[in-house]
Structures are given as structure tokens and as C-alpha cells.
mmCIF file of C-alpha atoms in Angstrom:
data_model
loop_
_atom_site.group_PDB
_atom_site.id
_atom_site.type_symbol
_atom_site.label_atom_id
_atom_site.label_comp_id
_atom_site.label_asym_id
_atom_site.label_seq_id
_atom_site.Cartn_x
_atom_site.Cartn_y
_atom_site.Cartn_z
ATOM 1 C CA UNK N 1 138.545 -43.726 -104.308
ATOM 2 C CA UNK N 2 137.735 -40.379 -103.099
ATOM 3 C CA UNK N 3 139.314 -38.730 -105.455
ATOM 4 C CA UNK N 4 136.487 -39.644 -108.135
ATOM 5 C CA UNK N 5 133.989 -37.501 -106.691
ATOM 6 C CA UNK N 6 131.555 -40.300 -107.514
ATOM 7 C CA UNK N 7 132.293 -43.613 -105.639
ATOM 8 C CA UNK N 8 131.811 -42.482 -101.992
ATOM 9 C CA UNK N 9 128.116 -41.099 -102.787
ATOM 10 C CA UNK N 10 127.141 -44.266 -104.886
ATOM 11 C CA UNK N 11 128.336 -46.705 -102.035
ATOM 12 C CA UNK N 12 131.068 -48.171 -104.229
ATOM 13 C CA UNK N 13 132.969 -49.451 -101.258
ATOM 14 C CA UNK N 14 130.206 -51.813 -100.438
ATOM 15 C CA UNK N 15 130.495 -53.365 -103.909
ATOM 16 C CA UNK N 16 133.708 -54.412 -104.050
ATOM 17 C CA UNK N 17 133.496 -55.431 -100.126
ATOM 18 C CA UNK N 18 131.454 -58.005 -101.480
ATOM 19 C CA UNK N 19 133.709 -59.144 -104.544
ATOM 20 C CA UNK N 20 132.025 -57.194 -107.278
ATOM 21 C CA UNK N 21 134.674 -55.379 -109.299
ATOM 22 C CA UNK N 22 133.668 -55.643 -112.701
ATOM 23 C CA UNK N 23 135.080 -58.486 -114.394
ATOM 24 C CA UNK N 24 134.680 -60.206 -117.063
ATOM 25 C CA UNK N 25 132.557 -57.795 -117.944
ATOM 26 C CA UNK N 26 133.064 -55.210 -121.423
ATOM 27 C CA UNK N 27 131.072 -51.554 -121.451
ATOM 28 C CA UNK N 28 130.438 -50.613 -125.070
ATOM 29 C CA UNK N 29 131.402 -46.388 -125.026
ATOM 30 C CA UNK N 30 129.886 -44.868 -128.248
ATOM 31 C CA UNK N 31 131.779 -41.396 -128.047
ATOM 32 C CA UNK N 32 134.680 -39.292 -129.482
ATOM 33 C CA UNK N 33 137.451 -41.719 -129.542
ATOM 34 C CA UNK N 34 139.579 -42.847 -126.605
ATOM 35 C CA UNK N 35 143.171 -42.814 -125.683
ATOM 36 C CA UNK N 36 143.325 -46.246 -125.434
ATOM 37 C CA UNK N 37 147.336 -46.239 -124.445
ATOM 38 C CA UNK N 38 146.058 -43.515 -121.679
ATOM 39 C CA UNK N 39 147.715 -45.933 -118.099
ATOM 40 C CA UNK N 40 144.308 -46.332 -116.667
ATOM 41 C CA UNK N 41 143.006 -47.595 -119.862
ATOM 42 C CA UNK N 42 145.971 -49.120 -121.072
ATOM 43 C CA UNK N 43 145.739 -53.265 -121.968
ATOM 44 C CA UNK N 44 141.535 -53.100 -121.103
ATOM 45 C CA UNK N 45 140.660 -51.240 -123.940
ATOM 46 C CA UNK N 46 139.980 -51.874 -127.639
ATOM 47 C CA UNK N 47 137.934 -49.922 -130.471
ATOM 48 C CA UNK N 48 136.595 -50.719 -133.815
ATOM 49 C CA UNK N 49 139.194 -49.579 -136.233
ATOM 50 C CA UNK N 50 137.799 -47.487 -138.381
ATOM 51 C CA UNK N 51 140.228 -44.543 -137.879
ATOM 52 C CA UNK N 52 143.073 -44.325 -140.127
ATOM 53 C CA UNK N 53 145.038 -42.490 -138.176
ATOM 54 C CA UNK N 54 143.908 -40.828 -134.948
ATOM 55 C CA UNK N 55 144.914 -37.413 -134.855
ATOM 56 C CA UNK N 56 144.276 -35.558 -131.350
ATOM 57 C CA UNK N 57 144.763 -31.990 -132.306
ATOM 58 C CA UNK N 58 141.985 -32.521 -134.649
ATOM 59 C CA UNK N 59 139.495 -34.942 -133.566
ATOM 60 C CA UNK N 60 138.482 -34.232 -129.423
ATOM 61 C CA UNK N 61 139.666 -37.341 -127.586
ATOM 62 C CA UNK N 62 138.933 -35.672 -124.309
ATOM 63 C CA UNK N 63 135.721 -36.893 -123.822
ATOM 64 C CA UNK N 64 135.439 -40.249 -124.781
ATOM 65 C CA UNK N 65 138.630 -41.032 -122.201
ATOM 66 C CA UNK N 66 137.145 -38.826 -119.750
ATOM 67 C CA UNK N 67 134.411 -41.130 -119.331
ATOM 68 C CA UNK N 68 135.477 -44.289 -119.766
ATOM 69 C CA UNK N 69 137.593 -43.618 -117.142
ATOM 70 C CA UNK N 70 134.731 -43.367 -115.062
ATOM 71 C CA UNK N 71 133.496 -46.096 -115.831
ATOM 72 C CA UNK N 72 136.320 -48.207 -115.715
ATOM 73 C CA UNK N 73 139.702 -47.071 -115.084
ATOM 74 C CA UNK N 74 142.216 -49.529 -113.275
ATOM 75 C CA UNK N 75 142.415 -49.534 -109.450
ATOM 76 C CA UNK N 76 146.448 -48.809 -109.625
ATOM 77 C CA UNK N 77 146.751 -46.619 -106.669
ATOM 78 C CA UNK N 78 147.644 -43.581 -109.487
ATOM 79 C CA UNK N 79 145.257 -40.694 -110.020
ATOM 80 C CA UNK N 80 141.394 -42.105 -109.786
ATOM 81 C CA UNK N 81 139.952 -46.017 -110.624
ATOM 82 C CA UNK N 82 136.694 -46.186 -112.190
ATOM 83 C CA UNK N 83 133.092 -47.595 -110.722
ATOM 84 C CA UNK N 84 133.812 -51.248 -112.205
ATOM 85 C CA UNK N 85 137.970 -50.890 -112.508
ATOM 86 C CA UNK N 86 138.097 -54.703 -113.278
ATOM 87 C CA UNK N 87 135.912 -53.794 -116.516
ATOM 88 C CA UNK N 88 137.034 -53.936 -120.120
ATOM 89 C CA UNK N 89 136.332 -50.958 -122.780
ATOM 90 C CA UNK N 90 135.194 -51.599 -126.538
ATOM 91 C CA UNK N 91 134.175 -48.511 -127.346
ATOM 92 C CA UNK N 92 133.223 -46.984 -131.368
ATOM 93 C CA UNK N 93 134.583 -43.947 -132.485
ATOM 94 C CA UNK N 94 130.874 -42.232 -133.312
ATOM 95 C CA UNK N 95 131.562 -38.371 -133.019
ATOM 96 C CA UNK N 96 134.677 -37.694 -135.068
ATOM 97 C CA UNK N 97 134.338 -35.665 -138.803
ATOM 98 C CA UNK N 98 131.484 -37.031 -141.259
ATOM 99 C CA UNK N 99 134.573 -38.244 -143.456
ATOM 100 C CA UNK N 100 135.220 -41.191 -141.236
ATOM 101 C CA UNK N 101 133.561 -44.794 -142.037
ATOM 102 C CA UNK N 102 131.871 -46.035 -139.078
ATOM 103 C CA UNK N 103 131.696 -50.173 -138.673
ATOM 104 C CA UNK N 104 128.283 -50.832 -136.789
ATOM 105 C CA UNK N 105 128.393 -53.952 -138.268
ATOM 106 C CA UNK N 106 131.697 -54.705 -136.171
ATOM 107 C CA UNK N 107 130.905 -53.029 -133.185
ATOM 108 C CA UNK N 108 127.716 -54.244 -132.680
ATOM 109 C CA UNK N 109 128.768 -57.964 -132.995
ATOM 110 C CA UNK N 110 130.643 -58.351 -129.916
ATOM 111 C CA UNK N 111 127.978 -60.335 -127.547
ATOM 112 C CA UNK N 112 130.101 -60.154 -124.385
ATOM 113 C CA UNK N 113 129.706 -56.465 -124.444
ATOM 114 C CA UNK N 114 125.905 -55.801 -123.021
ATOM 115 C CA UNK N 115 126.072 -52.833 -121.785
ATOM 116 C CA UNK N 116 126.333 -49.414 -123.853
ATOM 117 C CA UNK N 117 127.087 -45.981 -122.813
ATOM 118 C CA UNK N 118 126.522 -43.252 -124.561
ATOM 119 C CA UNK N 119 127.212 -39.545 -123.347
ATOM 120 C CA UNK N 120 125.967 -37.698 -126.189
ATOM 121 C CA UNK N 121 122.945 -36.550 -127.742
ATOM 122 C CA UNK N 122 120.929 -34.010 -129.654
ATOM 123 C CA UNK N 123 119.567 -30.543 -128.208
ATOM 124 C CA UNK N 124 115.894 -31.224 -129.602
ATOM 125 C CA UNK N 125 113.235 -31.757 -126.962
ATOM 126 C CA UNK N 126 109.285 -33.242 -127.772
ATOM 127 C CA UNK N 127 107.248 -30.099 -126.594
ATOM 128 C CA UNK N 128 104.131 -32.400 -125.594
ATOM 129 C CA UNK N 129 103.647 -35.399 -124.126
ATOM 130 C CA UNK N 130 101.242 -38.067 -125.941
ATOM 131 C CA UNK N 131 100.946 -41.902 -125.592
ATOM 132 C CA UNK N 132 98.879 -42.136 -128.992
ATOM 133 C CA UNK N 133 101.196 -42.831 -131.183
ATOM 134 C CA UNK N 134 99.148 -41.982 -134.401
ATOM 135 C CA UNK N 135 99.406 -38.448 -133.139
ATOM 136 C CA UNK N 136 102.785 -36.541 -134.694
ATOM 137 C CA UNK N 137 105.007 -38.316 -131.811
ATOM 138 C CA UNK N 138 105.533 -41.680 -133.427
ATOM 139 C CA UNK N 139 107.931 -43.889 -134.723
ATOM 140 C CA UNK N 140 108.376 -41.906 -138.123
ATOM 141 C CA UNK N 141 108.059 -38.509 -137.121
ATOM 142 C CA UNK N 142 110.660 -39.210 -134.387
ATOM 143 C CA UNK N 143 113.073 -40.903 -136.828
ATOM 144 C CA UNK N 144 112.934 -38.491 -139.249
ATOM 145 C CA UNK N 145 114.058 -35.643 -136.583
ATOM 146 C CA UNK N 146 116.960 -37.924 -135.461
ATOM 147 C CA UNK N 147 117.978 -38.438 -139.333
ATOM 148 C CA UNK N 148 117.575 -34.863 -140.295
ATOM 149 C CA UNK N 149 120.694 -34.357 -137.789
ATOM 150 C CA UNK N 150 122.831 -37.641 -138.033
ATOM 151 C CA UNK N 151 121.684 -40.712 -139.923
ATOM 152 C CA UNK N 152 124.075 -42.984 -138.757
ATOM 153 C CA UNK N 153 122.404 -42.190 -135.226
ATOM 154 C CA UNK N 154 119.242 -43.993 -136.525
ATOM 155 C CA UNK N 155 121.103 -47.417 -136.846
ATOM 156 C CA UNK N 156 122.289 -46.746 -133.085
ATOM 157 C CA UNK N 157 118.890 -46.287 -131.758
ATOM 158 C CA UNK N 158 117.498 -48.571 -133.386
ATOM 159 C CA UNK N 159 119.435 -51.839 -132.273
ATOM 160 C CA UNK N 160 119.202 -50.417 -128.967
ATOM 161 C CA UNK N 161 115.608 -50.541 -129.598
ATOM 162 C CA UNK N 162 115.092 -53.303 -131.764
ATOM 163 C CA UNK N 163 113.953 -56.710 -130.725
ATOM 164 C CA UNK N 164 117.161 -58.994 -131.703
ATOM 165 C CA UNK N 165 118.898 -61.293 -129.172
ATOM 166 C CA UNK N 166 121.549 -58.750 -128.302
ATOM 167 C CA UNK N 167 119.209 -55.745 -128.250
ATOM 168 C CA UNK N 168 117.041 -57.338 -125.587
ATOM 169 C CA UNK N 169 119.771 -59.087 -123.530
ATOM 170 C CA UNK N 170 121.611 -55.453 -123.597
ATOM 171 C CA UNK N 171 121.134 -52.367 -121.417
ATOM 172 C CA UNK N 172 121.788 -48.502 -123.250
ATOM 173 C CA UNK N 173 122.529 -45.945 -120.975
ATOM 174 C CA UNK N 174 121.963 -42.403 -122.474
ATOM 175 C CA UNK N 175 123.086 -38.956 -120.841
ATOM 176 C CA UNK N 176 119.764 -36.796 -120.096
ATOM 177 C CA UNK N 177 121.561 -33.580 -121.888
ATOM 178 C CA UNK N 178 122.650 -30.380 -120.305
ATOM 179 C CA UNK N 179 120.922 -27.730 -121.159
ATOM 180 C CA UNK N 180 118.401 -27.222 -118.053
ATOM 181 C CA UNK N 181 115.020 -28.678 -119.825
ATOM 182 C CA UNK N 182 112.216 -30.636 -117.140
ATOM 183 C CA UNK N 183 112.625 -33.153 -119.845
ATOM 184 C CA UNK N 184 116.048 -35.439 -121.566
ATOM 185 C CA UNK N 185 116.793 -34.897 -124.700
ATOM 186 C CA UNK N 186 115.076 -36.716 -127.675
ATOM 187 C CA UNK N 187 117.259 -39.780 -127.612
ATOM 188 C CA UNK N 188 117.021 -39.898 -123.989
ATOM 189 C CA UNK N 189 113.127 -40.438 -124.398
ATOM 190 C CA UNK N 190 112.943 -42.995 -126.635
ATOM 191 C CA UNK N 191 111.875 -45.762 -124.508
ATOM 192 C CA UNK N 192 108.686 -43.699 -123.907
ATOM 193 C CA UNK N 193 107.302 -43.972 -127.251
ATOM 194 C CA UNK N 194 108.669 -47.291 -129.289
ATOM 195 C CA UNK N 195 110.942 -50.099 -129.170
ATOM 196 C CA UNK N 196 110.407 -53.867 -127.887
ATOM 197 C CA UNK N 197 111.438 -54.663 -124.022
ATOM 198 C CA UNK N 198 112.710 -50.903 -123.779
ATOM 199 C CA UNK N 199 111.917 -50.195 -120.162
ATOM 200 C CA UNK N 200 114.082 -52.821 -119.292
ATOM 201 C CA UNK N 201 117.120 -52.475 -121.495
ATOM 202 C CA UNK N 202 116.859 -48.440 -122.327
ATOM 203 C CA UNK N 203 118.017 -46.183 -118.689
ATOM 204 C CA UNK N 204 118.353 -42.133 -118.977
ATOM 205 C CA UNK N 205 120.816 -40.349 -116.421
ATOM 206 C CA UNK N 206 120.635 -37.158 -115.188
ATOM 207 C CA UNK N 207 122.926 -35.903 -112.732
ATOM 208 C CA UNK N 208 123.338 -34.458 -109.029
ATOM 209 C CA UNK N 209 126.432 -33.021 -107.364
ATOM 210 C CA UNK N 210 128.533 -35.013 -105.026
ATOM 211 C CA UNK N 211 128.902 -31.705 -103.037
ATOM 212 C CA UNK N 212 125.662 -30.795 -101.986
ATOM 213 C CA UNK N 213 125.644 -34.896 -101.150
ATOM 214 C CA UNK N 214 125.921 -35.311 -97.103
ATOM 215 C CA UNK N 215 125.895 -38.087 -94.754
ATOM 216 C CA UNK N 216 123.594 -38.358 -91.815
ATOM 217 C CA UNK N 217 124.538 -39.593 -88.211
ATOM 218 C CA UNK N 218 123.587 -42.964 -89.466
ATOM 219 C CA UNK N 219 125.550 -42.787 -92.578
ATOM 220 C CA UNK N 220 123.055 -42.488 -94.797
ATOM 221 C CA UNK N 221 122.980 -40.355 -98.093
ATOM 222 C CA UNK N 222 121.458 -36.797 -97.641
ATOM 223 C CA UNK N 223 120.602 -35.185 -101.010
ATOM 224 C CA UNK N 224 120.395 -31.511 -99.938
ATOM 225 C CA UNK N 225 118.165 -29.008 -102.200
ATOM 226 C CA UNK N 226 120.975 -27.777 -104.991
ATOM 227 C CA UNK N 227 121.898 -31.466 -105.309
ATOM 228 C CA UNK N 228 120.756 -31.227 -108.774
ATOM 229 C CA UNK N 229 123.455 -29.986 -111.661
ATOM 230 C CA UNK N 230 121.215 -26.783 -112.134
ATOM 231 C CA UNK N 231 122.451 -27.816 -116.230
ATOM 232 C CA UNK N 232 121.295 -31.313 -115.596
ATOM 233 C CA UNK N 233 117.890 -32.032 -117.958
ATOM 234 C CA UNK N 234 115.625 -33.595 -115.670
ATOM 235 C CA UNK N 235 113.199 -36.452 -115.899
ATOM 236 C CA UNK N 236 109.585 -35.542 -116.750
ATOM 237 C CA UNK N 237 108.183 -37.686 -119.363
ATOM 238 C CA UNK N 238 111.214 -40.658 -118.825
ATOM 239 C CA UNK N 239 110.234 -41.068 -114.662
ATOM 240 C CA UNK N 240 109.932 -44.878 -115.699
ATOM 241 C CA UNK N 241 113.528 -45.295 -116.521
ATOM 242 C CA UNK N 242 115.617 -42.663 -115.638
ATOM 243 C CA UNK N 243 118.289 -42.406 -112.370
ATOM 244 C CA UNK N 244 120.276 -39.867 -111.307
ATOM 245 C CA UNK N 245 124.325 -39.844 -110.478
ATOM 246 C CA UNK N 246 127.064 -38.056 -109.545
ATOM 247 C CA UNK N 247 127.900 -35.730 -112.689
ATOM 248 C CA UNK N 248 129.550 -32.276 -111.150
ATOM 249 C CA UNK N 249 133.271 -32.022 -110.887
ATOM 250 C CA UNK N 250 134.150 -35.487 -111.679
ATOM 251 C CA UNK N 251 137.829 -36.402 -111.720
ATOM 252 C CA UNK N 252 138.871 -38.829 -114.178
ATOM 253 C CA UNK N 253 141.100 -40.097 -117.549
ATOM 254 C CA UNK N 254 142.158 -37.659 -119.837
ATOM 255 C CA UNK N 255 144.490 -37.030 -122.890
ATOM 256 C CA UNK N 256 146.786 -35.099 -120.964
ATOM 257 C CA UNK N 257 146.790 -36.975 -117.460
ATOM 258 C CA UNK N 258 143.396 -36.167 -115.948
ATOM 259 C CA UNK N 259 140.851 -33.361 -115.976
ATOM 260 C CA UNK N 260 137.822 -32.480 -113.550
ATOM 261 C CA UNK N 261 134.365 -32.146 -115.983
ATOM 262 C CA UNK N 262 131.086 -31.792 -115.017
ATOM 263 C CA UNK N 263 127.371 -32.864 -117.201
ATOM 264 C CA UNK N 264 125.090 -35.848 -117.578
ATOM 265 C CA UNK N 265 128.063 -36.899 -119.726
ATOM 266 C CA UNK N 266 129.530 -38.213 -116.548
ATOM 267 C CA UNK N 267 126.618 -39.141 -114.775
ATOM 268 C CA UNK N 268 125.644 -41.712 -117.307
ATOM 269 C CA UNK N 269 129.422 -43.578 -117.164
ATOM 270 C CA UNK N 270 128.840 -44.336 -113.190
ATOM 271 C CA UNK N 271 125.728 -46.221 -113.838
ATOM 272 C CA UNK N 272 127.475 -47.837 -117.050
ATOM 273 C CA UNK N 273 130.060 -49.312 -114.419
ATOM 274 C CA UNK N 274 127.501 -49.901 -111.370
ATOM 275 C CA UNK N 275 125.659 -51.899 -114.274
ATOM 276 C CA UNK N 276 129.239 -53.683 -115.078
ATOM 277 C CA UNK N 277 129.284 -54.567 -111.137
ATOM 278 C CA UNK N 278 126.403 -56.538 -110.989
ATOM 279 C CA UNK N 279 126.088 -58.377 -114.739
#
């Protein structure tokens, strides 16, 4: 539980004092693919097979376990358990070599899973802030920077942001980015400027560090003045619907056993599985 880095600041304890654990519940991770036969993953987590054959030297794996480990490893008493340990993983394969088919179609249909984490992103940033949206900022301009990088991210953002059944009754949680900015990174202000029901099914995470987290004499959180990652992109222009979590150092799943990684990468996993506590 300590061991984390994460569940002691978010109050975890009082969760599952209360029953809340995470299941029946399945986070969608959208990320480099996981080590699904990894022990705190193992027999909770599935993919959409579109890999032929998963080779680890070649495509990064780290990541993607990394953080759903976070987010849900088992409570086993070995290593680390994630925020909602009880949850299930059914996670897409998205950043592997252009050569690989992707099935959105497959992934997207499964409507248990309703809530989608996704610790990656682009380093482009909107310079200006409008709310006209006949001004440069809107829909098209927008898409067309996100396509001139990654098309297939288009049909990502836009079922997050489109106004189906699942969309709406679904919550994405992007990673702000880590590259120091006052603002997230373009996917991590989307909500601001299109999409149907976004400020309630869109969140944007940036992170703090669980070390410069204390407790006072009344046990309450104390967020002292270097609590922020000094990496993590901040919030201005997403203050509507972005939170912050514990991102630094974080202790969790990996290819290899487990690894200690810090970014918004694994900020955004904790409030994927605090999100799996309370569906």
C-alpha cells in the first residue's frame, strides 16, 4: 500500500474501508502494449488482438504495464496493488510501429468498459486562448493538427468526444504532458473547444509529488510549495476539468518485475482507478 507512492496521499485506505475495490469494473488503457502474463496483471487483463506477435525488444511494453499497474494491479501482498486492484484491464495496443492494424472497431465495442485512460499525447500546445470558435481554434483547424501527426488519433478523440451512447456514458482520462507548459497538451484541451457532454466525460491530469505531500496534526493532506512535478504541464485553459495526482516516483508493474517512473503518465492511471472505485 505504501509502497505505491500514490495510495496513502489519495486516501485509498478509506475506499476500500468502505467496500470499494474496484469490481466489476474494466479500465480501457490505450498505450504501448501490456504484459498481460506480468503476476499483477495476470487473469484481469485482455487486449484487442491485433498484434501478431508481440515482440518486447522491439515494441516498448514498459509503459503500458507500468500504468496499468497503477491503476489496477492485484492486492497479492507481492510488490505494489493498484488504486482499484479488484479492476479488470482491456487495454488497445495504440503506440506500437505504423505497420500494425489497429481494431477500434473491437475495442471500442466493449460497453462494460467506461472508463479510458490514456497516458500519451502530442507535444503541440494552442498559443491563445479563444472561445469563438470561427476564429483558427475550431473543430477543423484542431483536427487537422492532430491528423498531420497520427490519424488514427482522430478516431480516438473523436468517440471520446462524440455524442453516441458509449461516448456520453464514458469518462477519458488524458495525461496533461510533461514538458513544463502553464497549459496540457492539445489532446488534453479538447473538452475546451468541441465535443457533446465533454466536461463531464473528458478529465486532464497533471501531477504533484507524493514527497513534498505532508500530513497535518489532524491528518489532513498538506501540499507543500514544490508539490508540483516541476515537468508536470499545468492547467490554464482546462481549470474546468482537470485534477491533479500523485505522478513522481511511482512504483508499479513492469516487464521486468517493477520499475519506479515519474510524469503525468502516472498521474492520469490513479484517477483511472479512483474513477473504477466509485462506478
Amino acid at each position: 500500500y505504501f509502497l505505491s507512492g500514490a495510495l496513502d496521499i489519495i486516501n485509498a485506505s478509506e475506499a476500500y474501508d468502505l467496500g470499494y475495490t474496484g469490481k466489476g469494473q474494466t479500465i480501457g488503457i490505450i498505450d504501448t502494449p501490456v504484459v498481460v502474463t506480468h503476476p499483477e496483471l495476470a487473469g484481469k487483463s485482455d487486449y484487442v488482438d491485433t498484434l501478431p506477435s508481440v515482440d518486447f525488444d522491439v515494441i516498448d511494453s514498459g509503459h503500458g504495464t507500468h500504468v496499468s499497474g497503477i491503476a489496477a494491479a492485484s492486492k497479492d501482498g507481492v510488490g505494489m496493488h493498484g488504486v482499484a486492484f479488484e479492476s479488470g484491464i482491456w487495454s488497445l495496443p495504440y503506440l506500437v510501429p505504423e505497420n500494425y492494424q489497429l481494431d477500434f472497431d473491437a475495442f471500442f465495442a466493449r460497453y462494460d468498459v467506461r472508463i479510458y485512460n490514456n497516458s500519451w499525447g502530442y507535444s503541440i500546445w494552442i498559443p491563445v486562448f479563444k472561445d469563438d470558435l470561427t476564429d483558427e481554434y475550431n473543430y477543423d483547424s484542431i483536427s487537422n493538427k492532430i491528423l498531420a501527426y497520427d490519424p488514427a488519433t482522430k478516431i480516438i478523440i473523436d468517440h471520446f468526444l462524440g455524442n453516441s451512447e458509449h461516448s456520453i456514458n464514458s469518462v477519458a482520462v488524458f495525461a496533461a504532458g510533461n514538458d513544463g507548459q502553464l497549459s496540457p497538451a492539445i489532446l488534453s484541451l479538447m473538452a475546451r473547444y468541441f465535443g457533446n457532454g465533454t466536461l463531464s466525460n473528458y478529465l486532464t491530469v497533471s501531477s504533484i509529488d507524493p514527497a513534498c505531500v505532508t500530513r497535518n496534526n489532524e491528518g489532513n493532506l498538506v501540499l507543500s510549495g514544490g508539490s508540483t512535478g516541476v515537468y508536470s504541464d499545468l492547467a490554464y485553459g482546462a481549470e474546468l476539468f482537470t485534477v491533479s495526482a500523485p505522478g513522481t516516483n511511482i512504483y508499479s508493474a513492469f516487464p521486468s518485475g517493477y520499475a519506479q517512473e515519474s510524469g503525468t503518465s502516472m498521474a492520469a492511471p490513479v484517477v483511472s482507478g479512483v474513477l473504477a472505485l466509485v462506478a
